[in-house]
Coordinates of C-alpha atoms and ligand atoms in Angstrom, one line a residue:
M210 CA 36.8 -27.1 -13.9
S211 CA 33.2 -25.9 -14.4
Q212 CA 30.2 -28.1 -14.0
S213 CA 26.9 -27.1 -15.6
L214 CA 23.7 -28.1 -13.9
K215 CA 20.3 -27.1 -15.4
F216 CA 17.3 -26.7 -13.3
F217 CA 13.8 -25.5 -13.6
T218 CA 12.5 -22.6 -11.6
P219 CA 8.9 -21.3 -12.2
S220 CA 10.1 -17.7 -12.0
R221 CA 12.8 -15.4 -11.7
S222 CA 14.6 -16.0 -8.4
P223 CA 17.3 -13.9 -6.8
Y224 CA 19.1 -17.0 -5.3
L225 CA 20.2 -20.6 -6.1
T226 CA 20.1 -22.5 -2.8
I227 CA 22.1 -25.3 -2.2
S228 CA 21.7 -27.3 0.8
K229 CA 23.1 -30.6 2.2
L230 CA 20.8 -33.1 3.1
P231 CA 19.3 -33.3 5.8
A232 CA 18.7 -29.4 5.0
T233 CA 20.6 -28.1 8.0
S234 CA 23.0 -25.8 6.3
Y235 CA 22.5 -23.6 3.2
T236 CA 24.9 -22.0 0.8
R237 CA 23.3 -19.4 -1.4
F238 CA 24.5 -18.0 -4.7
P239 CA 22.9 -15.1 -5.8
V240 CA 21.7 -15.6 -9.5
I241 CA 20.2 -12.2 -10.5
N242 CA 18.2 -11.5 -13.6
L243 CA 17.6 -15.1 -14.6
P244 CA 16.5 -14.7 -18.3
S245 CA 13.8 -17.4 -18.6
K246 CA 12.2 -20.4 -17.0
K247 CA 15.0 -22.8 -18.0
H248 CA 18.3 -21.8 -16.4
S249 CA 21.7 -23.1 -16.8
I250 CA 23.8 -22.5 -13.9
T251 CA 27.6 -23.1 -13.8
I252 CA 28.9 -24.5 -10.7
T253 CA 32.8 -24.1 -10.4
K254 CA 34.9 -26.8 -9.1
S255 CA 35.6 -25.0 -5.9
L256 CA 32.0 -24.7 -5.3
S257 CA 31.1 -28.1 -6.1
S258 CA 33.8 -29.4 -3.8
D259 CA 32.5 -27.0 -1.1
L260 CA 29.2 -29.0 -1.5
D261 CA 30.8 -32.2 -0.2
A262 CA 29.2 -33.5 -3.2
T263 CA 28.0 -36.9 -1.8
S264 CA 24.4 -36.1 -1.2
S265 CA 23.7 -32.3 -1.6
Q266 CA 20.3 -31.2 -2.9
V267 CA 20.1 -28.4 -5.3
L268 CA 17.2 -26.1 -4.8
A269 CA 16.3 -23.4 -7.1
S270 CA 14.2 -21.1 -4.9
G271 CA 11.7 -19.4 -7.1
N272 CA 7.9 -18.8 -6.9
G273 CA 5.6 -21.5 -7.2
Q274 CA 6.8 -24.9 -6.9
S275 CA 9.9 -25.6 -4.7
G276 CA 12.1 -26.4 -7.7
V277 CA 14.2 -29.2 -6.4
S278 CA 16.1 -30.1 -9.2
G279 CA 17.9 -33.2 -8.3
V280 CA 20.5 -34.7 -5.9
L281 CA 24.2 -33.9 -6.4
S282 CA 26.5 -36.8 -6.0
A283 CA 29.9 -37.4 -6.7
D284 CA 29.0 -39.0 -10.0
N285 CA 26.4 -36.8 -11.1
V286 CA 27.7 -33.3 -10.5
G287 CA 28.2 -32.1 -13.9
S288 CA 25.4 -33.9 -15.4
V289 CA 22.3 -32.1 -16.6
L290 CA 19.8 -32.1 -14.2
S291 CA 16.4 -30.9 -15.1
H292 CA 13.0 -30.8 -13.3
A293 CA 10.0 -30.4 -15.5
P294 CA 7.3 -28.0 -14.4
S295 CA 5.4 -30.6 -12.1
D296 CA 1.8 -31.0 -11.6
S297 CA 2.5 -30.3 -7.9
G298 CA 0.5 -27.0 -8.1
A299 CA -1.3 -28.0 -4.9
A300 CA 1.9 -28.0 -3.0
A301 CA 3.0 -24.6 -4.3
I302 CA 3.5 -21.8 -2.0
E303 CA 3.3 -18.2 -3.6
V304 CA 5.3 -15.3 -2.3
D305 CA 7.3 -12.7 -4.2
A306 CA 11.1 -12.9 -4.6
V307 CA 11.7 -9.7 -2.9
T308 CA 10.2 -11.0 0.4
E309 CA 11.9 -14.1 0.0
A310 CA 15.4 -12.5 -0.3
E311 CA 14.5 -10.2 2.4
L312 CA 13.6 -13.0 4.6
K313 CA 16.8 -14.9 3.8
E314 CA 19.1 -12.0 4.0
N315 CA 18.0 -10.4 7.2
G316 CA 16.1 -12.9 9.0
F317 CA 12.6 -12.6 10.5
R318 CA 13.3 -9.7 12.7
S319 CA 14.2 -7.1 10.3
T320 CA 11.5 -7.7 7.7
R321 CA 9.7 -4.4 7.0
R322 CA 6.3 -4.3 8.9
T323 CA 4.8 -0.7 7.6
K324 CA 3.3 -1.1 4.1
L325 CA 4.0 1.1 1.2
V326 CA 1.6 2.6 -1.3
C327 CA 2.6 4.3 -4.6
T328 CA 0.5 6.6 -6.7
I329 CA 1.1 5.8 -10.2
G330 CA 1.4 8.7 -12.7
P331 CA 3.3 9.6 -15.7
A332 CA 6.8 9.1 -14.0
T333 CA 5.8 5.5 -13.0
C334 CA 3.4 3.8 -15.4
G335 CA 5.8 1.8 -17.5
F336 CA 6.1 -1.9 -17.0
E337 CA 9.8 -1.5 -16.0
Q338 CA 9.1 1.4 -13.8
L339 CA 6.4 -0.4 -12.0
E340 CA 8.6 -3.5 -11.5
A341 CA 11.4 -1.2 -10.1
L342 CA 8.7 0.1 -7.4
A343 CA 7.6 -3.5 -6.7
V344 CA 11.2 -4.6 -6.2
G345 CA 11.6 -1.6 -4.0
G346 CA 8.8 -2.5 -1.6
M347 CA 5.5 -1.1 -3.3
N348 CA 2.7 -3.2 -1.6
V349 CA -0.2 -1.3 -3.3
A350 CA -0.4 0.7 -6.4
R351 CA -2.9 3.5 -6.2
I352 CA -4.4 5.3 -9.2
N353 CA -6.0 8.6 -8.9
M354 CA -9.2 9.1 -11.0
C355 CA -8.7 12.7 -10.7
H356 CA -6.1 12.5 -13.5
G357 CA -5.6 10.6 -16.8
T358 CA -8.3 8.6 -18.8
R359 CA -9.8 5.2 -18.0
E360 CA -7.8 3.7 -20.8
W361 CA -4.6 5.1 -19.3
H362 CA -5.6 3.6 -15.9
Q363 CA -6.6 0.3 -17.5
R364 CA -3.1 -0.1 -18.9
V365 CA -1.7 0.5 -15.4
I366 CA -3.8 -2.2 -14.1
E367 CA -2.9 -4.6 -16.8
R368 CA 0.9 -4.0 -16.3
V369 CA 0.5 -4.5 -12.6
R370 CA -1.4 -7.8 -13.1
R371 CA 1.2 -9.0 -15.5
L372 CA 3.9 -8.1 -12.8
N373 CA 2.0 -10.1 -10.1
E374 CA 1.6 -13.0 -12.5
E375 CA 5.1 -13.2 -14.0
K376 CA 7.1 -12.1 -10.9
G377 CA 5.1 -13.5 -8.2
F378 CA 4.3 -10.2 -6.5
A379 CA 1.0 -9.5 -4.7
V380 CA 0.8 -5.7 -5.6
A381 CA -2.8 -4.7 -4.7
I382 CA -4.6 -2.0 -6.7
M383 CA -6.5 0.9 -5.2
M384 CA -8.6 3.2 -7.3
D385 CA -9.1 6.6 -5.7
T386 CA -12.3 8.4 -6.8
E387 CA -12.2 12.1 -7.9
G388 CA -14.9 13.1 -5.6
S389 CA -16.9 16.5 -6.2
E390 CA -15.1 19.1 -4.4
I391 CA -14.4 22.4 -6.1
H392 CA -11.3 22.2 -8.2
M393 CA -9.5 24.1 -11.1
G394 CA -9.4 22.6 -14.7
D395 CA -6.7 20.9 -16.3
L396 CA -4.6 24.0 -17.5
G397 CA -5.2 22.9 -21.1
G398 CA -2.4 20.4 -20.9
A399 CA 0.3 22.4 -19.2
A400 CA 2.0 20.7 -16.4
S401 CA 1.8 23.8 -14.1
A402 CA 1.3 27.7 -14.5
K403 CA 3.0 30.3 -12.1
A404 CA 0.9 33.0 -10.4
E405 CA 3.1 36.0 -9.3
D406 CA 2.4 38.3 -6.6
G407 CA -0.1 41.0 -7.5
E408 CA -1.3 39.5 -10.8
I409 CA -4.9 39.7 -11.8
W410 CA -6.2 36.1 -12.8
T411 CA -9.7 35.2 -14.0
F412 CA -11.3 32.1 -12.5
S413 CA -14.6 31.1 -14.4
V414 CA -16.9 28.1 -15.3
R415 CA -16.7 29.2 -19.1
A416 CA -14.8 26.7 -21.0
F417 CA -11.8 28.9 -22.4
G418 CA -10.6 28.0 -26.0
S419 CA -7.2 26.6 -26.9
P420 CA -4.5 27.8 -26.2
R421 CA -5.9 28.8 -23.0
P422 CA -5.8 32.7 -22.5
E423 CA -3.0 33.9 -20.2
R424 CA -4.1 33.9 -16.6
T425 CA -7.3 32.3 -16.9
I426 CA -8.4 29.2 -14.6
N427 CA -11.4 27.1 -15.4
V428 CA -13.3 26.1 -12.3
N429 CA -15.5 22.9 -12.2
Y430 CA -18.8 23.9 -10.7
D431 CA -21.5 26.1 -11.9
G432 CA -22.4 28.1 -8.9
F433 CA -18.9 29.5 -8.4
A434 CA -19.6 33.0 -9.5
E435 CA -22.7 33.3 -7.4
D436 CA -21.1 31.7 -4.3
V437 CA -18.2 33.7 -3.9
K438 CA -18.2 37.3 -2.5
V439 CA -15.8 40.3 -3.3
G440 CA -13.4 40.1 -0.3
D441 CA -13.2 36.4 -0.2
E442 CA -10.1 34.6 0.0
L443 CA -9.5 31.9 -2.5
L444 CA -6.8 29.1 -1.7
V445 CA -5.4 26.7 -4.1
D446 CA -4.3 23.5 -2.6
G447 CA -5.0 24.5 0.9
G448 CA -2.9 27.7 0.6
M449 CA 0.0 26.8 -1.9
V450 CA -1.2 30.0 -3.8
R451 CA -3.7 32.5 -2.6
F452 CA -5.9 34.9 -4.3
E453 CA -8.2 37.9 -3.1
V454 CA -11.6 38.3 -5.1
I455 CA -11.8 41.7 -6.5
E456 CA -14.6 41.9 -8.8
K457 CA -17.3 39.5 -10.4
I458 CA -18.2 40.1 -14.0
G459 CA -21.2 37.5 -15.1
P460 CA -19.5 34.0 -15.0
D461 CA -16.0 35.5 -14.3
V462 CA -14.4 36.1 -11.1
K463 CA -11.3 38.3 -11.1
C464 CA -8.7 37.8 -8.3
R465 CA -5.5 39.3 -7.3
C466 CA -2.7 36.8 -6.2
T467 CA -1.6 37.6 -2.7
D468 CA 0.6 34.7 -2.1
P469 CA 2.4 33.6 -5.4
G470 CA 3.3 29.9 -6.4
L471 CA 2.8 27.1 -8.7
L472 CA -0.7 26.2 -10.0
L473 CA -1.0 22.5 -10.8
P474 CA -3.6 20.8 -12.9
R475 CA -6.9 20.1 -11.3
A476 CA -5.8 21.6 -7.9
N477 CA -8.3 21.8 -5.1
L478 CA -10.0 25.0 -4.5
T479 CA -11.5 26.6 -1.1
F480 CA -12.8 29.8 -0.3
W481 CA -12.7 31.7 3.0
R482 CA -14.8 34.5 4.4
D483 CA -14.0 36.3 7.6
G484 CA -11.4 33.5 8.5
S485 CA -13.7 30.7 8.0
L486 CA -14.1 28.1 5.3
V487 CA -17.3 28.6 3.3
R488 CA -18.7 25.2 2.9
E489 CA -22.3 25.4 2.2
R490 CA -21.8 24.5 -1.5
N491 CA -19.4 21.5 -0.8
A492 CA -22.0 20.3 1.6
M493 CA -24.5 20.0 -1.2
L494 CA -22.3 18.2 -3.5
P495 CA -22.8 14.4 -3.6
T496 CA -19.8 12.5 -2.1
I497 CA -19.7 10.2 -5.2
S498 CA -20.4 12.2 -8.3
S499 CA -22.0 10.7 -11.5
K500 CA -18.5 10.5 -13.2
D501 CA -17.2 8.9 -9.8
W502 CA -20.0 6.1 -10.2
L503 CA -18.8 5.4 -13.9
D504 CA -15.3 5.1 -12.4
I505 CA -16.6 2.9 -9.8
D506 CA -18.3 0.7 -12.4
F507 CA -14.9 0.5 -14.2
G508 CA -13.0 -0.4 -11.0
I509 CA -15.5 -3.3 -10.4
A510 CA -15.1 -4.5 -14.0
E511 CA -11.3 -4.4 -13.6
G512 CA -11.5 -6.2 -10.2
V513 CA -9.4 -3.6 -8.3
D514 CA -8.7 -4.6 -4.7
F515 CA -9.5 -1.2 -3.0
I516 CA -11.7 1.6 -3.8
A517 CA -10.8 4.8 -1.8
I518 CA -13.5 7.3 -1.5
S519 CA -12.8 11.1 -1.5
F520 CA -14.3 13.6 0.8
V521 CA -16.4 11.1 2.7
K522 CA -19.0 12.9 4.9
S523 CA -20.9 10.2 6.5
A524 CA -21.1 6.4 7.0
E525 CA -24.2 6.1 4.8
V526 CA -22.3 6.7 1.6
I527 CA -19.9 3.8 2.5
N528 CA -22.8 1.5 3.4
H529 CA -24.4 2.5 0.1
L530 CA -21.2 1.8 -1.9
K531 CA -20.7 -1.5 -0.1
S532 CA -24.1 -2.8 -1.1
Y533 CA -23.6 -1.6 -4.6
I534 CA -20.4 -3.4 -4.7
A535 CA -21.7 -6.6 -3.2
A536 CA -24.5 -6.6 -5.7
R537 CA -22.5 -6.1 -8.8
S538 CA -19.2 -7.9 -8.2
R539 CA -20.2 -11.5 -7.5
G540 CA -17.9 -13.1 -5.3
S541 CA -14.8 -10.7 -5.4
D542 CA -14.7 -8.7 -2.4
I543 CA -13.5 -5.1 -3.0
A544 CA -12.5 -3.4 0.0
V545 CA -13.7 0.4 0.7
I546 CA -11.2 2.9 2.0
A547 CA -12.7 6.1 3.5
K548 CA -10.6 9.1 2.8
I549 CA -10.8 11.4 6.0
E550 CA -10.1 14.8 4.4
S551 CA -13.0 16.9 5.4
I552 CA -14.5 18.7 8.5
D553 CA -17.6 16.4 8.2
S554 CA -15.5 13.1 8.1
L555 CA -13.9 14.3 11.3
K556 CA -17.3 14.8 12.8
N557 CA -18.5 11.5 12.0
L558 CA -15.3 9.8 12.3
E559 CA -16.0 6.7 14.4
D560 CA -19.3 5.9 12.3
I561 CA -17.3 6.3 8.9
I562 CA -14.4 4.1 10.1
Q563 CA -16.7 1.3 11.4
A564 CA -18.6 1.2 8.1
S565 CA -15.4 1.1 6.1
D566 CA -12.9 -1.4 5.5
G567 CA -10.1 0.9 6.2
A568 CA -9.2 4.6 6.2
M569 CA -6.8 7.1 4.7
V570 CA -5.5 10.2 6.6
A571 CA -5.7 12.5 3.4
R572 CA -3.6 15.2 4.7
G573 CA -3.5 17.2 1.6
D574 CA -7.3 18.2 1.3
L575 CA -7.6 17.8 5.3
G576 CA -5.0 20.6 5.7
A577 CA -7.1 22.8 3.4
Q578 CA -10.2 22.4 5.4
I579 CA -8.7 22.4 9.2
P580 CA -5.9 24.7 10.4
L581 CA -2.7 23.1 9.5
E582 CA -1.7 22.8 13.1
Q583 CA -4.5 20.5 13.8
V584 CA -3.6 17.9 11.3
P585 CA -1.0 16.0 13.4
S586 CA -3.5 15.5 16.2
A587 CA -6.3 14.5 13.7
Q588 CA -3.8 12.1 12.3
Q589 CA -3.0 10.6 15.5
R590 CA -6.7 10.2 16.4
I591 CA -7.6 8.6 12.9
V592 CA -4.6 6.2 13.4
Q593 CA -5.5 5.1 16.9
L594 CA -9.3 4.8 16.2
C595 CA -8.5 2.5 13.2
R596 CA -6.4 0.3 15.1
Q597 CA -8.9 -0.2 18.0
L598 CA -11.8 -0.9 15.4
N599 CA -9.3 -3.3 13.4
K600 CA -9.3 -1.2 10.2
P601 CA -6.1 -0.7 8.2
V602 CA -5.0 3.0 7.9
I603 CA -2.9 4.8 5.4
V604 CA -1.0 8.1 6.1
A605 CA -1.0 10.1 3.0
S606 CA 0.2 13.2 1.3
Q607 CA 3.3 15.3 1.4
L608 CA 5.4 12.8 3.4
L609 CA 8.4 13.4 1.0
E610 CA 7.2 16.4 -0.9
S611 CA 10.6 17.8 -1.5
M612 CA 11.6 14.6 -3.4
I613 CA 9.3 15.6 -6.3
E614 CA 12.4 17.6 -7.2
Y615 CA 15.4 16.6 -5.0
P616 CA 16.9 13.3 -4.5
T617 CA 17.1 13.5 -0.8
P618 CA 14.3 14.3 1.8
T619 CA 14.2 17.1 4.3
R620 CA 15.0 16.2 7.8
A621 CA 11.7 17.5 8.6
E622 CA 10.1 15.0 6.1
V623 CA 12.1 12.1 7.6
A624 CA 10.8 13.1 10.8
D625 CA 7.2 13.2 9.6
V626 CA 7.6 9.7 8.2
S627 CA 9.1 8.4 11.4
E628 CA 6.2 9.7 13.4
A629 CA 3.6 7.9 11.1
V630 CA 5.7 4.6 11.8
R631 CA 5.9 5.2 15.4
Q632 CA 2.2 5.6 15.4
R633 CA 2.1 2.3 13.8
A634 CA 0.0 3.2 10.9
D635 CA -0.6 0.2 8.6
A636 CA 0.7 2.0 5.6
L637 CA 2.6 5.2 4.1
M638 CA 1.7 6.8 0.7
L639 CA 3.7 8.5 -2.0
S640 CA 1.6 10.8 -4.1
G641 CA 3.4 13.4 -6.4
E642 CA 6.7 11.8 -5.4
S643 CA 6.0 8.7 -7.3
A644 CA 3.4 9.9 -9.8
M645 CA 5.2 12.7 -11.5
G646 CA 8.4 13.4 -9.3
Q647 CA 11.8 13.0 -10.6
F648 CA 12.8 10.4 -7.9
P649 CA 10.1 7.8 -7.4
E650 CA 12.5 5.0 -6.5
K651 CA 14.6 7.0 -4.3
A652 CA 11.4 8.2 -2.5
L653 CA 10.2 4.8 -1.9
A654 CA 13.8 3.6 -0.7
V655 CA 13.5 6.5 1.9
L656 CA 10.1 5.2 3.1
R657 CA 11.5 1.7 3.3
S658 CA 14.7 2.6 5.2
V659 CA 13.0 4.8 7.7
S660 CA 10.2 2.4 8.4
V661 CA 12.8 -0.4 8.9
R662 CA 14.9 1.6 11.2
I663 CA 12.2 3.1 13.4
E664 CA 10.4 -0.3 13.8
K665 CA 13.8 -1.7 15.0
W666 CA 14.6 1.0 17.4
W667 CA 10.9 0.8 18.8
R668 CA 11.3 -3.0 19.2
E669 CA 14.7 -2.6 20.8
E670 CA 13.6 0.0 23.1
K671 CA 10.6 -2.3 24.0
R672 CA 8.5 0.7 24.0
H673 CA 5.3 -1.1 23.2
E674 CA 2.6 1.3 23.9
A675 CA 0.1 -1.0 25.6
M676 CA -2.8 0.4 23.6
E677 CA -6.1 -0.9 25.1
L678 CA -7.7 -2.8 22.2
P679 CA -11.5 -3.0 22.7
D680 CA -13.4 -6.1 21.6
V681 CA -14.5 -5.9 17.9
G682 CA -16.2 -9.2 17.7
T683 CA -19.8 -9.1 17.1
S684 CA -20.4 -13.0 17.6
F685 CA -19.2 -15.4 20.1
A686 CA -16.9 -17.2 17.5
D687 CA -15.4 -13.7 16.4
S688 CA -14.6 -13.3 20.2
I689 CA -13.0 -16.5 20.4
S690 CA -10.8 -15.5 17.4
E691 CA -10.0 -12.3 18.9
E692 CA -8.9 -13.7 22.1
I693 CA -7.0 -16.3 20.4
C694 CA -5.1 -13.5 18.3
N695 CA -4.4 -11.4 21.3
S696 CA -3.0 -14.1 23.3
A697 CA -1.0 -15.5 20.5
A698 CA 0.6 -12.2 19.8
K699 CA 1.3 -11.6 23.7
M700 CA 2.9 -15.1 23.6
A701 CA 4.8 -14.4 20.7
N702 CA 6.3 -11.3 22.3
N703 CA 7.1 -12.9 25.7
L704 CA 8.6 -16.1 24.1
E705 CA 10.4 -14.1 21.6
V706 CA 9.3 -16.4 18.9
D707 CA 10.6 -16.1 15.3
A708 CA 7.3 -15.9 13.4
L709 CA 3.4 -16.1 13.7
F710 CA 1.7 -18.4 11.2
V711 CA -1.8 -17.7 10.5
Y712 CA -4.0 -20.0 8.2
T713 CA -6.9 -17.9 7.1
K714 CA -9.4 -18.0 4.3
T715 CA -11.0 -14.6 4.6
G716 CA -8.0 -12.8 6.1
H717 CA -9.7 -12.0 9.2
M718 CA -7.5 -13.8 11.6
A719 CA -4.7 -12.1 9.9
S720 CA -5.9 -8.7 10.6
L721 CA -6.6 -9.4 14.1
L722 CA -3.0 -10.4 14.7
S723 CA -1.7 -7.4 12.8
R724 CA -3.9 -5.2 15.0
C725 CA -1.8 -6.5 18.0
R726 CA 1.4 -5.1 16.3
P727 CA 3.5 -8.1 17.5
D728 CA 7.5 -8.0 17.6
C729 CA 7.8 -10.8 15.0
P730 CA 6.4 -10.9 11.5
I731 CA 3.0 -12.5 10.7
F732 CA 3.2 -15.3 7.9
A733 CA -0.3 -15.2 6.7
F734 CA -1.3 -18.2 4.5
T735 CA -4.5 -17.8 2.5
T736 CA -6.0 -19.9 -0.3
T737 CA -6.7 -17.0 -3.0
T738 CA -4.7 -14.4 -4.7
S739 CA -7.2 -11.7 -4.0
V740 CA -7.2 -12.0 -0.2
R741 CA -3.3 -12.5 -0.4
R742 CA -3.3 -8.9 -2.2
R743 CA -5.7 -7.3 0.1
L744 CA -3.5 -8.5 3.1
N745 CA -0.6 -6.8 1.7
L746 CA -1.9 -3.5 3.0
Q747 CA -1.8 -4.5 6.5
W748 CA 0.9 -4.0 9.1
G749 CA 3.3 -6.7 9.6
L750 CA 1.8 -9.4 7.4
I751 CA 3.8 -11.3 4.9
P752 CA 1.0 -12.8 2.6
F753 CA 1.5 -16.2 1.0
R754 CA -0.9 -18.0 -1.3
L755 CA -1.1 -21.8 -0.3
S756 CA -3.8 -24.2 -0.8
F757 CA -4.5 -25.9 2.5
S758 CA -7.0 -28.3 4.3
D759 CA -8.8 -28.2 7.7
D760 CA -6.1 -30.5 9.0
M761 CA -3.5 -28.2 10.7
E762 CA -0.9 -30.9 11.3
S763 CA -0.8 -31.6 7.7
N764 CA -0.7 -27.9 6.8
L765 CA 2.1 -27.2 9.1
N766 CA 4.1 -30.0 7.7
K767 CA 3.5 -28.9 4.2
T768 CA 4.4 -25.2 5.1
F769 CA 7.5 -26.3 6.9
S770 CA 8.8 -28.4 4.2
L771 CA 8.0 -25.9 1.4
L772 CA 9.5 -22.9 3.4
K773 CA 12.5 -24.9 4.5
A774 CA 13.1 -26.1 0.9
R775 CA 13.3 -22.3 0.0
G776 CA 15.3 -21.4 2.8
M777 CA 12.9 -19.1 4.4
I778 CA 12.8 -20.9 7.8
K779 CA 15.1 -23.6 9.4
S780 CA 15.0 -26.1 11.7
G781 CA 14.7 -25.0 15.3
D782 CA 13.0 -21.8 14.5
L783 CA 10.1 -21.2 16.9
V784 CA 6.9 -20.4 15.7
I785 CA 3.4 -19.8 16.8
A786 CA 0.3 -21.0 14.5
V787 CA -3.2 -20.1 14.7
S788 CA -5.9 -20.7 12.2
D789 CA -9.4 -20.0 11.1
M790 CA -10.4 -23.6 11.0
L791 CA -9.1 -24.7 14.5
Q792 CA -9.6 -22.7 17.5
S793 CA -6.1 -23.2 19.0
I794 CA -2.7 -21.8 19.5
Q795 CA 0.2 -24.1 18.6
V796 CA 3.7 -23.4 19.7
M797 CA 6.5 -25.4 18.0
N798 CA 10.1 -25.5 16.6
V799 CA 10.4 -26.1 13.1
P800 CA 11.4 -29.9 13.0
Ligands
ADP970 N1 -2.9 9.5 -13.9 C1 -2.1 10.5 -13.8 N2 -2.0 11.3 -15.0 C2 -1.2 12.4 -14.9 N3 -0.8 12.9 -13.9 C3 -0.9 12.4 -12.7 C4 -1.7 11.2 -12.7 N4 -1.8 10.8 -11.3 C5 -1.2 11.7 -10.6 N5 -0.7 12.7 -11.5 C6 0.1 13.9 -11.1 O1 0.7 13.8 -9.9 C7 0.2 14.7 -8.9 C8 0.1 14.1 -7.4 O2 -0.9 13.1 -7.5 P1 -2.1 13.0 -6.3 O3 -1.6 13.4 -5.0 O4 -2.6 11.7 -6.4 O5 -3.2 14.0 -7.0 P2 -3.6 15.5 -6.5 O6 -2.4 16.4 -6.6 O7 -4.8 15.7 -7.6 O8 -4.2 15.3 -5.0 C9 -1.0 15.3 -9.4 O9 -1.3 16.7 -9.0 C10 -0.7 15.2 -10.9 O10 0.0 16.2 -11.4
PEP971 C1 -4.7 11.9 -0.6 C2 -5.4 12.9 -0.8 O1 -6.5 12.9 -1.8 P1 -6.1 13.4 -3.3 O2 -4.6 13.1 -3.5 O3 -7.2 12.5 -4.3 O4 -6.4 14.8 -3.4 C3 -5.2 14.0 -0.1 O5 -6.0 15.1 -0.2 O6 -4.1 13.9 0.8
K972 K1 -8.6 11.5 -5.8
MG973 MG1 -7.6 14.9 -1.5

């Protein structure tokens, strides 16, 4: 015999949770791909007898409202129970279905702590492709203004927004500027061009007609022909292809290919003389070009969450941009990420990171400016400094480069990803793998599984590197917050608690806890969707949106009942709670 129950769930949820009252034990039934907001669930006789149907509660765990649909009893099993969308908005808690399912399936300990950034390109710009990435663990979608049109990027932003609204995700958007380093043109629409050993190619500032003549490359800056000398070595993408300058004819520079390879549209160009990088011209180019300013205006108008600035040379440009954003984006706070990818940025590293809201180890261009063998130590230094200064840090470029073409990574790539996770970077980033590769979801799955495995191994081995965390607070109140977070994280490790809870309006307390890299996950409750999205870049934070008051007692009770109702925590779980509002540490078992 089948019984049919109707219930309301505000969004697609992967589970129907049925619990006995009081909510001590749960039985969950996967309900994948629920089609609409009203769902009809069929409960079979054996299932309803399992329920001991005297007083069991049916909970549809979705996003937003808890979705309690009714109480099953011997006589109402089978009756249609419906729960109208309530006006209980104030009681709602927002978390995405993937995090929720992960917490329920694997428990607190095995949630992933390292965050994942995916560059969106032709391979991943459709709504379904974006959804697949979100389901696969994408925390931040990056759009690279080097490529595509503003209209193209706008459509991606709109789709990510829709995904967040409809499915409860908190995928943040990071806009990455083009910057004004020297690069090639776009190959007249071709996806790539092959340069063979010994071929003569012409690099020129002249705009070539269409179709582009064979073996010609457009270069984006006017002084190119004056600046290079016969004998210079020209490196595409840091050495993926090499040429030697053999002749200059007006604006045209003739070069012989010495290391063959694939030329990609808008690839970065550097030139070397007597073994050193020629940087005079780059040093004169502005970090933020006039095109970049227009892109930044676009980003502000679109309300992106992060703006990543390419080829940062000094802290001044970051300060300038931050005041520009503050003057233009009333209230909405866009975080500025400094991309560390030039020699100058390494020279002024501490000042740049201090001025920024986060940093990216942009290994692609960095590896074209410093010898490759120096990139790993630069990465380690940047990651460590960011942690000390309490700024999120992203490790980017070529993590799984071979997966652009192949469905499995190389062993060396897995080791590279592991190293970034072991360094406890906040986030890992996919570039070509997700933008134009053949296996974007598989690449993301590799980042996810390697992260979870390495994090677990590290915890089991109890190899906490006791990193010295210098004080970052500038006021006495900040120092108190910092001490509270340091102590709470230490207590959480020593007492082996299940989760840290932090109630934070600005997100600052959450970042201070994240900085300690505790063993347990950090549930970060915040009142706005924009802060929730921004927290999604930081290590170990599970961001929830929840409206809360200054009364911690009532906040905790409300959170416990909402999370219990959705099966995300249970009675007896041990948590430590801290908040922006009350300078205290509370340790308690979930009632
Ligand atoms: N919006 C886009 N439109 C078209 N192609 C893109 C886009 N974004 C990225 N790509 C492709 O993905 C590749 C890798 O992306 P990324 O690493 O961000 O850029 P780059 O190679 O310029 O540093 C790019 O070289 C380009 O071929
Ligand atoms: C992330 C990087 O920047 P982009 O992809 O914009 O060149 C890099 O150079 O590693
Ligand atoms: K860029
Ligand atoms: Mg770069």
